CSV table of C-alpha atoms in Angstrom, one decimal:
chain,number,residue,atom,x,y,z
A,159,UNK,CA,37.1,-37.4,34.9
A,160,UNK,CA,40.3,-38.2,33.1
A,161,UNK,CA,41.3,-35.3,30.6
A,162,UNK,CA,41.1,-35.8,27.0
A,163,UNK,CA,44.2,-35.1,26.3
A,164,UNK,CA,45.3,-38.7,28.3
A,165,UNK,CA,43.3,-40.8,25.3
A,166,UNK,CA,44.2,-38.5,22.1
A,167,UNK,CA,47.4,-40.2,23.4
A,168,UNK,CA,45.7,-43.9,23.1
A,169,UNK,CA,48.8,-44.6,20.3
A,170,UNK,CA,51.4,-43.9,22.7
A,171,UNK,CA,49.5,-45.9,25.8
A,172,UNK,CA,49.0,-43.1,27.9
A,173,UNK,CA,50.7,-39.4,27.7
A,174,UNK,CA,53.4,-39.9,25.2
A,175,UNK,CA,56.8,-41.4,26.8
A,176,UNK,CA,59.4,-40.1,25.3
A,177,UNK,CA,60.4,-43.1,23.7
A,178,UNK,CA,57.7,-43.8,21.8
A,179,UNK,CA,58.3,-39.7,20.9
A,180,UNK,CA,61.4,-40.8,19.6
A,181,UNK,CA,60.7,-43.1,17.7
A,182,UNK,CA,58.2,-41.2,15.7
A,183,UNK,CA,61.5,-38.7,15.3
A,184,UNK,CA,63.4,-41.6,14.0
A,185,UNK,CA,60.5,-43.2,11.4
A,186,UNK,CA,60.0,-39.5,10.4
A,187,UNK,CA,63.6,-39.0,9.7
A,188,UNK,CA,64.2,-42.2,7.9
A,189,UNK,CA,61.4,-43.7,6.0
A,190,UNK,CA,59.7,-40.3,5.5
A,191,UNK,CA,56.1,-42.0,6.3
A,192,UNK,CA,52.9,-40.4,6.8
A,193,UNK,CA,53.6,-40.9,10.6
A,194,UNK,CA,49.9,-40.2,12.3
A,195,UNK,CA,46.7,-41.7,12.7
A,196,UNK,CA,43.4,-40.2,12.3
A,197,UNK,CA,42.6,-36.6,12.6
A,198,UNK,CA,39.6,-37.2,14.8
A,199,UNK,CA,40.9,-39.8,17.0
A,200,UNK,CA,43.9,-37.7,18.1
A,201,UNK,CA,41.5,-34.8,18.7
A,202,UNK,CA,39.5,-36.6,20.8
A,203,UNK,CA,36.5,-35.6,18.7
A,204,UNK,CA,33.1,-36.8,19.7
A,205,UNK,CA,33.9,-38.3,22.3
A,206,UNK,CA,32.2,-37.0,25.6
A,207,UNK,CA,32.8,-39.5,28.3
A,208,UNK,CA,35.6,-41.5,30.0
A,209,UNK,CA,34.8,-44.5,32.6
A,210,UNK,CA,36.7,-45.7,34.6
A,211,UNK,CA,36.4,-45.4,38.5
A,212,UNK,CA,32.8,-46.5,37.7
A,213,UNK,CA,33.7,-49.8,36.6
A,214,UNK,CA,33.9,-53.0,38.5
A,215,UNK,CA,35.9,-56.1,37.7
A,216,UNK,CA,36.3,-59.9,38.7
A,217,UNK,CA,38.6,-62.9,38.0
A,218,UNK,CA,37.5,-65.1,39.9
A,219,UNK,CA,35.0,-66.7,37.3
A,220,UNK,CA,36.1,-69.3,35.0
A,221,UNK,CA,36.7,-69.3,31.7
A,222,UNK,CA,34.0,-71.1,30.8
A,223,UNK,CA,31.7,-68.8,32.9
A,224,UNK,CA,28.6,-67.3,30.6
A,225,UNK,CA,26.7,-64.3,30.9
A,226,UNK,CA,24.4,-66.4,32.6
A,227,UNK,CA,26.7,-67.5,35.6
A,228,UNK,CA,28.3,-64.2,35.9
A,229,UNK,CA,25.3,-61.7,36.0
A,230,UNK,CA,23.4,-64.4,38.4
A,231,UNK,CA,26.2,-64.0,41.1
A,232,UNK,CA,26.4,-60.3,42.8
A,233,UNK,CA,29.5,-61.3,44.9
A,234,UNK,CA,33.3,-60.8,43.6
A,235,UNK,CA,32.9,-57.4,42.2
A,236,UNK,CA,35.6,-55.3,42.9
A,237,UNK,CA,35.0,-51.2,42.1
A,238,UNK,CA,37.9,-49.5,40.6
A,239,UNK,CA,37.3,-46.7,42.9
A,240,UNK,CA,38.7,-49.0,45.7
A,241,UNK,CA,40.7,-51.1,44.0
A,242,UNK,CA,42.2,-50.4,40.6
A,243,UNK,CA,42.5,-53.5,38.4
A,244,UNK,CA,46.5,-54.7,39.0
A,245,UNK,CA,49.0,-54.2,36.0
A,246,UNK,CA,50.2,-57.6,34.7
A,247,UNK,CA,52.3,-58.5,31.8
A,248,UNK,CA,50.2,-62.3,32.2
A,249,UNK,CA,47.6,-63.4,30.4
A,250,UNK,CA,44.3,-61.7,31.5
A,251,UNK,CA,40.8,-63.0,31.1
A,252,UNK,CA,38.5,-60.8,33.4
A,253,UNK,CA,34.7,-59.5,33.7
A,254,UNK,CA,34.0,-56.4,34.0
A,255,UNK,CA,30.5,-54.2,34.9
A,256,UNK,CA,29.3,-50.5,34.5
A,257,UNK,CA,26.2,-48.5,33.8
A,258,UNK,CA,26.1,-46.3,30.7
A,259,UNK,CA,24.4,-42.7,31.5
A,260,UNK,CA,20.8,-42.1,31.6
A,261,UNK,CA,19.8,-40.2,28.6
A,262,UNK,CA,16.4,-37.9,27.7
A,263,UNK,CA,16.2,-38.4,23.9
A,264,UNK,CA,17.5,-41.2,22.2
A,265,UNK,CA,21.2,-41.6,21.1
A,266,UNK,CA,23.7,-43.4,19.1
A,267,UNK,CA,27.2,-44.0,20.6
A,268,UNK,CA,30.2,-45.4,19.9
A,269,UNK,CA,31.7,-47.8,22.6
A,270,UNK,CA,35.5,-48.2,22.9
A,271,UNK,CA,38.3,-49.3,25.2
A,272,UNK,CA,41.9,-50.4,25.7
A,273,UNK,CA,43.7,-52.7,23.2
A,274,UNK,CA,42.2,-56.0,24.3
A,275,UNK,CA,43.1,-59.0,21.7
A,276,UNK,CA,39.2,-59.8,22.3
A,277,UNK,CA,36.3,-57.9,24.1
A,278,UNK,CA,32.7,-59.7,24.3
A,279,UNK,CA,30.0,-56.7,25.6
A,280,UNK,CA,26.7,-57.9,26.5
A,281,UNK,CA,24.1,-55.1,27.3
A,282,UNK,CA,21.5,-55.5,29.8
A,283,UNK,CA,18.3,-53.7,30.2
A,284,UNK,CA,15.5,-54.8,33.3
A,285,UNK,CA,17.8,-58.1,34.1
A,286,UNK,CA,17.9,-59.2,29.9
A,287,UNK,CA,20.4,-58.9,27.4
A,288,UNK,CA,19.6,-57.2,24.6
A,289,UNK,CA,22.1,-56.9,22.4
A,290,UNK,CA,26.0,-58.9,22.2
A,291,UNK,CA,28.5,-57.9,19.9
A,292,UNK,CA,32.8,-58.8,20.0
A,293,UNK,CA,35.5,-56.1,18.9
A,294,UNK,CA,39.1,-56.8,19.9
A,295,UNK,CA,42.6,-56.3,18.0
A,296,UNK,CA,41.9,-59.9,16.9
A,297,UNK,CA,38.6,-59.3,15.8
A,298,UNK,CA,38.0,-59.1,12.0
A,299,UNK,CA,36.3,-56.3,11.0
A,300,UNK,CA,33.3,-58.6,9.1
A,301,UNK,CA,32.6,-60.0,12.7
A,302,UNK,CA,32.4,-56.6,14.4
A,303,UNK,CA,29.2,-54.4,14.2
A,304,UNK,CA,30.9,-50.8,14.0
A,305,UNK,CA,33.3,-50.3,11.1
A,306,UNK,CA,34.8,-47.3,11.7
A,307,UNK,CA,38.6,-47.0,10.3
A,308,UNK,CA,41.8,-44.6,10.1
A,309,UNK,CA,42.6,-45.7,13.7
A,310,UNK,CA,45.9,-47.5,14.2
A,311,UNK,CA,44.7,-51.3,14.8
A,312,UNK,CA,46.5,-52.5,18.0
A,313,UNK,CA,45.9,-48.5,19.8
A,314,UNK,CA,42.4,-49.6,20.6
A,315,UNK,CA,40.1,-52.7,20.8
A,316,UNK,CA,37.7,-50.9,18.4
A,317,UNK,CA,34.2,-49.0,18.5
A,318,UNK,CA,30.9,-51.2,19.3
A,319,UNK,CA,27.6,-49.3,18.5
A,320,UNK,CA,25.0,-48.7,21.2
A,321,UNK,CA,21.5,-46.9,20.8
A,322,UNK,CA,21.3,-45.2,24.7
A,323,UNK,CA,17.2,-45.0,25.1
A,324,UNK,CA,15.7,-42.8,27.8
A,325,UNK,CA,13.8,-45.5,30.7
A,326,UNK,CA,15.7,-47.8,32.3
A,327,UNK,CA,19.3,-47.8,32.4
A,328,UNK,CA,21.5,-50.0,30.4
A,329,UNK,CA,24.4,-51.9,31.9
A,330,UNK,CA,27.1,-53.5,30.1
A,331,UNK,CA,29.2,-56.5,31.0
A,332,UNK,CA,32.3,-57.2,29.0
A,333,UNK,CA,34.3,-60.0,28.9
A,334,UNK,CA,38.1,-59.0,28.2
A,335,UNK,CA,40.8,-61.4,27.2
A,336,UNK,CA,44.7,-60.7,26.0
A,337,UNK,CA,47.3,-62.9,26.0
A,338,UNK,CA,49.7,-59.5,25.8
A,339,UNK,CA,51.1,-60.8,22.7
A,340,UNK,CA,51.2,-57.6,21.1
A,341,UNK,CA,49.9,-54.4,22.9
A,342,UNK,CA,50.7,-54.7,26.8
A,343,UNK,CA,47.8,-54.2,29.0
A,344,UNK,CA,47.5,-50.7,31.2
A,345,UNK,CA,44.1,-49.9,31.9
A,346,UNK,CA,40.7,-51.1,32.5
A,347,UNK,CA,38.7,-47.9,30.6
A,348,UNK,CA,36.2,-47.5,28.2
A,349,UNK,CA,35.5,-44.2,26.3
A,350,UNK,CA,31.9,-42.5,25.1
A,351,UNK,CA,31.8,-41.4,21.2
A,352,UNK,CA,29.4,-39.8,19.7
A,353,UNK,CA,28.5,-41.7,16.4
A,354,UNK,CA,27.8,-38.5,14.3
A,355,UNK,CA,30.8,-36.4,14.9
A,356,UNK,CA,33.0,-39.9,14.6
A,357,UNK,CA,31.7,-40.4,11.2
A,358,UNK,CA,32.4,-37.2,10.2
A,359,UNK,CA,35.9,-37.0,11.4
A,360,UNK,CA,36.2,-40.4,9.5
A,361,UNK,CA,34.8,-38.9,6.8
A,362,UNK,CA,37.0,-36.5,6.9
A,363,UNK,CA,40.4,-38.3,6.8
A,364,UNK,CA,39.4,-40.8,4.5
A,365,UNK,CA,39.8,-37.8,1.8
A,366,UNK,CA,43.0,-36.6,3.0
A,367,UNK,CA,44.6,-40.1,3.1
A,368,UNK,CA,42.5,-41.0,-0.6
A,369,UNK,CA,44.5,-37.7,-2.3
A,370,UNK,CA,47.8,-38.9,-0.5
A,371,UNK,CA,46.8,-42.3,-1.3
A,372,UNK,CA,46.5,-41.6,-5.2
A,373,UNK,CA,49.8,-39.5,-5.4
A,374,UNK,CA,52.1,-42.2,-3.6
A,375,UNK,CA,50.9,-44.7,-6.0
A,376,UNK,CA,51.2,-42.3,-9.1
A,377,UNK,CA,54.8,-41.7,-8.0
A,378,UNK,CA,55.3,-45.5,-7.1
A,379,UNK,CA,53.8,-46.7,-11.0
A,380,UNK,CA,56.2,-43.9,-12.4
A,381,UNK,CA,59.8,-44.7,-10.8
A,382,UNK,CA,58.9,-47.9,-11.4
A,383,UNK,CA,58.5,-47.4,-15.1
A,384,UNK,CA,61.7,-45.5,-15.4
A,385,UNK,CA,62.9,-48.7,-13.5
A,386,UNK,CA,61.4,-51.1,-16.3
A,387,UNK,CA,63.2,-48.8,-19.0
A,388,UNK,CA,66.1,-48.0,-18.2
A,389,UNK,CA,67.3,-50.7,-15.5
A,390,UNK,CA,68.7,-47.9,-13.6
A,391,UNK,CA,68.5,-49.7,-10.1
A,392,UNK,CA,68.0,-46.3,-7.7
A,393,UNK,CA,64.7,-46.2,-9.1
A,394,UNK,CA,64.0,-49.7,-8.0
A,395,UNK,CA,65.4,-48.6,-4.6
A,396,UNK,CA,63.3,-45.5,-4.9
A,397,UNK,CA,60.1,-47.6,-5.3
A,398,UNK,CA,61.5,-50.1,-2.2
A,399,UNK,CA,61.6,-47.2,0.0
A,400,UNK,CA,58.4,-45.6,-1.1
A,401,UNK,CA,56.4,-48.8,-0.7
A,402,UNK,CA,58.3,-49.6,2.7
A,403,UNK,CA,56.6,-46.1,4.0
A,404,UNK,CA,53.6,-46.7,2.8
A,405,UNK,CA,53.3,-49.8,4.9
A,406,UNK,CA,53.8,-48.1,7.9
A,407,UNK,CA,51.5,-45.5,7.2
A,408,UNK,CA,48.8,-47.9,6.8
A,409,UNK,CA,49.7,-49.6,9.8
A,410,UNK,CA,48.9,-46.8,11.7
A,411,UNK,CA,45.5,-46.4,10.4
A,412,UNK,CA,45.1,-49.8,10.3
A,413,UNK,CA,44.6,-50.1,6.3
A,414,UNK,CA,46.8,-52.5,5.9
A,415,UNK,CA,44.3,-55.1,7.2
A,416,UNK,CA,41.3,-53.2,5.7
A,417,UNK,CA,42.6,-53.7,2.2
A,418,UNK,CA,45.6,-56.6,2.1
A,419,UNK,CA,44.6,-58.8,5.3
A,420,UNK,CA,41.3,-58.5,6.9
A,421,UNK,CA,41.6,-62.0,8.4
A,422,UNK,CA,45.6,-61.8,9.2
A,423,UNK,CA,45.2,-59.2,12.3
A,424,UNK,CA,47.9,-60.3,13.8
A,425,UNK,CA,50.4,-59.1,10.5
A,426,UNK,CA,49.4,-55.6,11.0
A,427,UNK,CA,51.6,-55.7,14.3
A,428,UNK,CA,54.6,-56.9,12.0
A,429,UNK,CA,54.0,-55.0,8.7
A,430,UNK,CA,54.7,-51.1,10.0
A,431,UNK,CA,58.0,-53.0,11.4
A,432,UNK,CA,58.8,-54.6,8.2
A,433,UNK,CA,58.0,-51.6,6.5
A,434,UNK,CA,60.9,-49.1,8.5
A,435,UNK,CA,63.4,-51.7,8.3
A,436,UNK,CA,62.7,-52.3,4.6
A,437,UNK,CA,62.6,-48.7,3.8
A,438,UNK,CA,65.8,-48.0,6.2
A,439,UNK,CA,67.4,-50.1,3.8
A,440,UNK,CA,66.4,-49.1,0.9
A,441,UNK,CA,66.8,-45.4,1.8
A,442,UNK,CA,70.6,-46.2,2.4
A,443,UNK,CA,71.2,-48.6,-1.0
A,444,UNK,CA,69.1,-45.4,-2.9
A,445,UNK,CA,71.5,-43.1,-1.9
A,446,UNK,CA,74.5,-44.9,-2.7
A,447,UNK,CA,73.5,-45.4,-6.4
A,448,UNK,CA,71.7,-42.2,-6.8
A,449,UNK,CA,74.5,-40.4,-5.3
A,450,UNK,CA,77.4,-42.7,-6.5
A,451,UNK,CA,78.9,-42.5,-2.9
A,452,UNK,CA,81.0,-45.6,-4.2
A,453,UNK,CA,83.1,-42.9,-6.3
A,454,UNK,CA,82.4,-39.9,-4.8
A,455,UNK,CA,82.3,-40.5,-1.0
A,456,UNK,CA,83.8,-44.1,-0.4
A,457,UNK,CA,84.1,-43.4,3.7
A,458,UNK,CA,80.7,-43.0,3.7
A,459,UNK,CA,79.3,-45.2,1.4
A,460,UNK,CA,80.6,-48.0,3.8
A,461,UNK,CA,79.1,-46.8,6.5
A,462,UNK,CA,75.3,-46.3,4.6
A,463,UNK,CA,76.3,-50.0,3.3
A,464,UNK,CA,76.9,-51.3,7.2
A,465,UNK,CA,73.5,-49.7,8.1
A,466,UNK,CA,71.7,-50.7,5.5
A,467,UNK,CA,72.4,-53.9,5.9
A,468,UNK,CA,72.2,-53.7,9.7
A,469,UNK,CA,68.1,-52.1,9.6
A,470,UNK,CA,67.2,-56.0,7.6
A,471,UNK,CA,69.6,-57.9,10.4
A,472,UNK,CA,67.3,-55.7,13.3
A,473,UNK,CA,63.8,-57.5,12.0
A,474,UNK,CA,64.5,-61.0,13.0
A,475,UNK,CA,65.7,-60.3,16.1
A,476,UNK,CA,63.2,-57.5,17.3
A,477,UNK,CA,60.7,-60.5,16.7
A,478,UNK,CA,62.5,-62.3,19.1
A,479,UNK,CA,61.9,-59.8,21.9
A,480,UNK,CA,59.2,-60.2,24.7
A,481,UNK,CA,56.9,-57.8,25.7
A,482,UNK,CA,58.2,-57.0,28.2
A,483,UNK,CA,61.5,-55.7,26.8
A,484,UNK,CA,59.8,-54.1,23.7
A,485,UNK,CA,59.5,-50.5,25.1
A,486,UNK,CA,63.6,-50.2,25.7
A,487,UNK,CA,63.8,-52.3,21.9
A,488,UNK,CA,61.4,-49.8,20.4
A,489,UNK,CA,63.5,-46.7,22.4
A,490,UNK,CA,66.9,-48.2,21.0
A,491,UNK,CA,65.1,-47.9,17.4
A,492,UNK,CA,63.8,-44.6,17.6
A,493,UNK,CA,67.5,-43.8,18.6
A,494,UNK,CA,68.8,-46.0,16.0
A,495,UNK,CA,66.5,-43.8,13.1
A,496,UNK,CA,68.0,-40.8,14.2
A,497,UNK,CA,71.5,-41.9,13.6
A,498,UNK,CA,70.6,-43.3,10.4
A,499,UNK,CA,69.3,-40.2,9.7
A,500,UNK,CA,72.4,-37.7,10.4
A,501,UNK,CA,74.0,-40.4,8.4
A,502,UNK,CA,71.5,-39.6,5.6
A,503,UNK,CA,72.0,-35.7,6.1
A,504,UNK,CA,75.7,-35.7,5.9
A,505,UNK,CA,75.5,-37.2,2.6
A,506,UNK,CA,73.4,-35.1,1.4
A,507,UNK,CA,75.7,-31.8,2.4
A,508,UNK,CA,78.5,-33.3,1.2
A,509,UNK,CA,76.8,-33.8,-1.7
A,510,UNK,CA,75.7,-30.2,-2.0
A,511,UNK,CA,79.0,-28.7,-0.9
A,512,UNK,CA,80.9,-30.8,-3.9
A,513,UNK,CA,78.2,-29.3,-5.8
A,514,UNK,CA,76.7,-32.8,-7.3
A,515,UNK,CA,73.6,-32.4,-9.3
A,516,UNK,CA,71.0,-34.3,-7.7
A,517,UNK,CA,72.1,-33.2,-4.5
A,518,UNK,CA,69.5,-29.9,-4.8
A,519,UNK,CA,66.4,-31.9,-5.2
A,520,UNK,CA,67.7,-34.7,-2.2
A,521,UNK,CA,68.0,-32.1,0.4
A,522,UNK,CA,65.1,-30.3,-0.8
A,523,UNK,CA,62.7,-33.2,-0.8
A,524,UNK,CA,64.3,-34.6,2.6
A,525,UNK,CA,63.5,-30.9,4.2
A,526,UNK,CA,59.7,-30.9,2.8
A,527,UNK,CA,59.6,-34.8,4.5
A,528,UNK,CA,61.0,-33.9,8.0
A,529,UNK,CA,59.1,-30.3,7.9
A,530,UNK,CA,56.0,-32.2,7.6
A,531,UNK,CA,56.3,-35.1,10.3
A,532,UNK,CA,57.8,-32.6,12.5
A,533,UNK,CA,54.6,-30.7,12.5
A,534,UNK,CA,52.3,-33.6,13.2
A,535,UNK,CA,54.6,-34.2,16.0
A,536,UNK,CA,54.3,-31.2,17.4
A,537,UNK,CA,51.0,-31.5,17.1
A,538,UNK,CA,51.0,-34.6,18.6
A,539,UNK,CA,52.7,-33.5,22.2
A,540,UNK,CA,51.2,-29.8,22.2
A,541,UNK,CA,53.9,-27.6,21.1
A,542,UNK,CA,51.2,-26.0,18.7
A,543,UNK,CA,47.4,-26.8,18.5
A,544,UNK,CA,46.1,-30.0,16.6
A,545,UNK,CA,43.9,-29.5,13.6
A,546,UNK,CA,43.5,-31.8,10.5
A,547,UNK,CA,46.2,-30.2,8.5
A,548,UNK,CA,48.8,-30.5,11.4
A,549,UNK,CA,47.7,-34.0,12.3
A,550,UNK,CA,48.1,-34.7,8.3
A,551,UNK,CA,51.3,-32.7,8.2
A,552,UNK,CA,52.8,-36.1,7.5
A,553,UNK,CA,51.0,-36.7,4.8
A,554,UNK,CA,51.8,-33.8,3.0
A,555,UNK,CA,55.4,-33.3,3.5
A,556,UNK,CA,55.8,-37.1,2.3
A,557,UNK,CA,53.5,-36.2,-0.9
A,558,UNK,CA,55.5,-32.8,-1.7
A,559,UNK,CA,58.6,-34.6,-1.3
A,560,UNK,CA,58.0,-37.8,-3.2
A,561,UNK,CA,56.8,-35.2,-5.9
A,562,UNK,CA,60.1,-33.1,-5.5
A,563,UNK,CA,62.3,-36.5,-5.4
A,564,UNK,CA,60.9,-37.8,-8.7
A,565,UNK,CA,61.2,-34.3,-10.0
A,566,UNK,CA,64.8,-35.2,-9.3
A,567,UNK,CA,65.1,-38.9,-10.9
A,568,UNK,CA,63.7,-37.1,-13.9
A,569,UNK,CA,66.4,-34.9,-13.6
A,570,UNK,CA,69.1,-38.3,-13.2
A,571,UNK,CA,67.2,-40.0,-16.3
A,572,UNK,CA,67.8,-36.9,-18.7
A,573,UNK,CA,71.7,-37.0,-16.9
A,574,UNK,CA,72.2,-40.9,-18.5
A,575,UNK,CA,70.6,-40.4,-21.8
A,576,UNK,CA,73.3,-36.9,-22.3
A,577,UNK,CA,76.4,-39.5,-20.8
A,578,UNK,CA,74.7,-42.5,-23.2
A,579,UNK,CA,75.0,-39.7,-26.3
A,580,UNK,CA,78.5,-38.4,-25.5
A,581,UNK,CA,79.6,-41.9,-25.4
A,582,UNK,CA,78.4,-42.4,-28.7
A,583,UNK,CA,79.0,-39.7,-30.5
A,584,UNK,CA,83.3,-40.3,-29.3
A,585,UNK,CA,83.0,-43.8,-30.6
């Protein structure tokens, strides 16, 4: 059987390359996101059983070809035991066949697999199908029969439901199609959940991410009322950056389509990107007003300009990239993040050495933000174990240090209303 460790790794497609490592470094370091997914996926919890040798595959049906036609003919079936199913970056449309376990007491489990734009499982019991139901990164949610969320939306085709009955066994056939347009194909394997402990571990992160939820939007309504009243644009930039994180947050637990697009699936694959190059941005122009680098550090206010400028260029031509040459793109981003980042840090110590007055609260906030994805990443490749509050480290540090930040702009606000007064009282 294939270790669980291999699917708590189901975001990174497979154990975690270190590109895709890296690039969690770089959105840490530069947006400040809630970088993780859930708590209970990561973990593995619930889930009990991993099948793959066991399944058999064919492509030689056509399209067209119904459940009829394909359970009618016996011939074709390749075991994966003999022959795994080849790695393509084509188009796939493929059958596939295996048995669920026998059980002694009925049981209700969650079916999943790989990141297949659609999946069609029919389940047969004594030669009839009982039961049909579609998941797929494509799928809405309102067509699917399991709603289980806080999973990042192209890491996994989504959960089916399945009541395993002691008697006969049940065999599924699954129809899987993917044009590749978005998550590459790498496996043919489908995973065992039990459906108590799943809802529980949703359960579970749904209040974590509902208190972090309700303190990003507090802190997002408030800079932008400072914003409103004193047109004091590093507020505004403030607000651009905050909202830019918070779309890549929810692309990784796929609540961006649960709330804002339930029908546009395929936006979620384009909103965490927009998101980091938004909030790169707007990270960069925050810091040149906040700070006043213009004044105080002109060397490197034109280089935070040039970047800032260069994270909205990056969008339009990431879209541009295949498939096939997204995993060196993504790598070049991660690495891209990181520079950004020392940009941001060098600042900020510049900042703090010419002893400016917001510099305090910047560094601060910026160390809470980076202690906190650093620990989820950890988490996340085993440096230290993986428990709710590591896997929601990310969470936390972005809370304490939106809190800390605003703390700050407070502190700005009270700094303009003093220079507003001297002003006047000279006049």
């Amino acid at each position: 059987m294939i270790p669980p460790t291999v699917f708590r790794f189901s975001f990174f497609g497979g154990r975690a390359p270190r590109w895709k490592i890296l690039l969690l470094l770089g959105w840490s370091c530069v947006a400040f996101p809630g970088v993780t997914e859930a708590a209970f996926f990561f973990q593995s919890e619930g889930q009990f059983l991993i099948l793959q040798k066991e399944v058999s595959y064919r492509r030689d049906q056509p399209p067209t070809a119904g459940i009829g036609q394909v359970m009618a003919d016996n011939a074709g079936w390749v075991t994966q035991s003999e022959t795994p199913f080849p790695l393509t970056l084509d188009p796939i449309d493929a059958w596939v066949r295996f048995d669920l376990p026998d059980v002694q007491k009925p049981q209700a489990v969650l079916l999943d697999t790989s990141p297949w734009e659609t999946v069609d499982y029919y389940f047969v019991r004594n030669g009839q199908v009982v039961d049909h139901q579609r998941t797929g990164t494509l799928v809405p949610m309102s067509e699917r029969n399991a709603h289980i969320s806080m999973t990042q939306h192209f890491g996994h085709a989504g959960f089916v439901a399945v009541d395993l009955l002691p008697g006969p066994r049940l065999t599924v056939y699954a129809r899987l199609v993917t044009q590749q347009r978005f998550a590459p194909f790498r496996w043919v394997r489908f995973y065992l959940w039990d459906t108590a402990q799943v809802l529980d571990g949703e359960r579970r992160d749904r209040y974590f991410q509902g208190a972090f939820l309700g303190i990003m939007f507090f802190l997002v309504a408030y800079n932008l009322g400072l914003f409103l009243a004193s047109r004091e644009s590093s507020y505004l930039y403030y607000v651009i950056s905050m909202t830019g994180a918070g779309l890549v947050w929810g692309s990784l637990f796929g609540q961006n389509t649960e709330f804002f697009w339930p029908t546009l699936l395929r936006w979620e694959y384009y909103s965490g990107w927009v998101g980091f190059f938004v909030s790169s941005w707007a990270i960069c122009q925050f810091l040149r007003t906040h700070l006043d680098t213009p004044r105080h550090f002109p060397r490197a206010d034109k280089i935070l300009k040039w970047l800032g400028l260069s994270s909205l260029l990056m969008f339009p031509v990431f879209l541009l990239v295949p498939v096939r040459a997204v995993a060196f793109t993504v790598s070049l981003m991660g690495a891209w993040g990181m520079i950004l980042f020392g940009m941001v840090m060098t600042v900020l110590f510049l900042a703090l050495a010419r002893r400016h007055p917001l510099a305090r609260h910047l560094l601060l906030a910026s160390v809470v933000g980076i202690t906190g994805s650093v620990m989820f990443i950890g988490a996340v490749v085993e440096l230290w174990p993986s428990t709710d509050l590591t896997l929601h480290a990310g969470q936390v540090g972005n809370a304490l240090s939106g809190i800390i930040l605003s703390m700050g702009l407070g502190f700005r606000m009270q700094q303009l209303r003093s220079e507003v007064a001297d002003r006047q009282l000279t006049e």
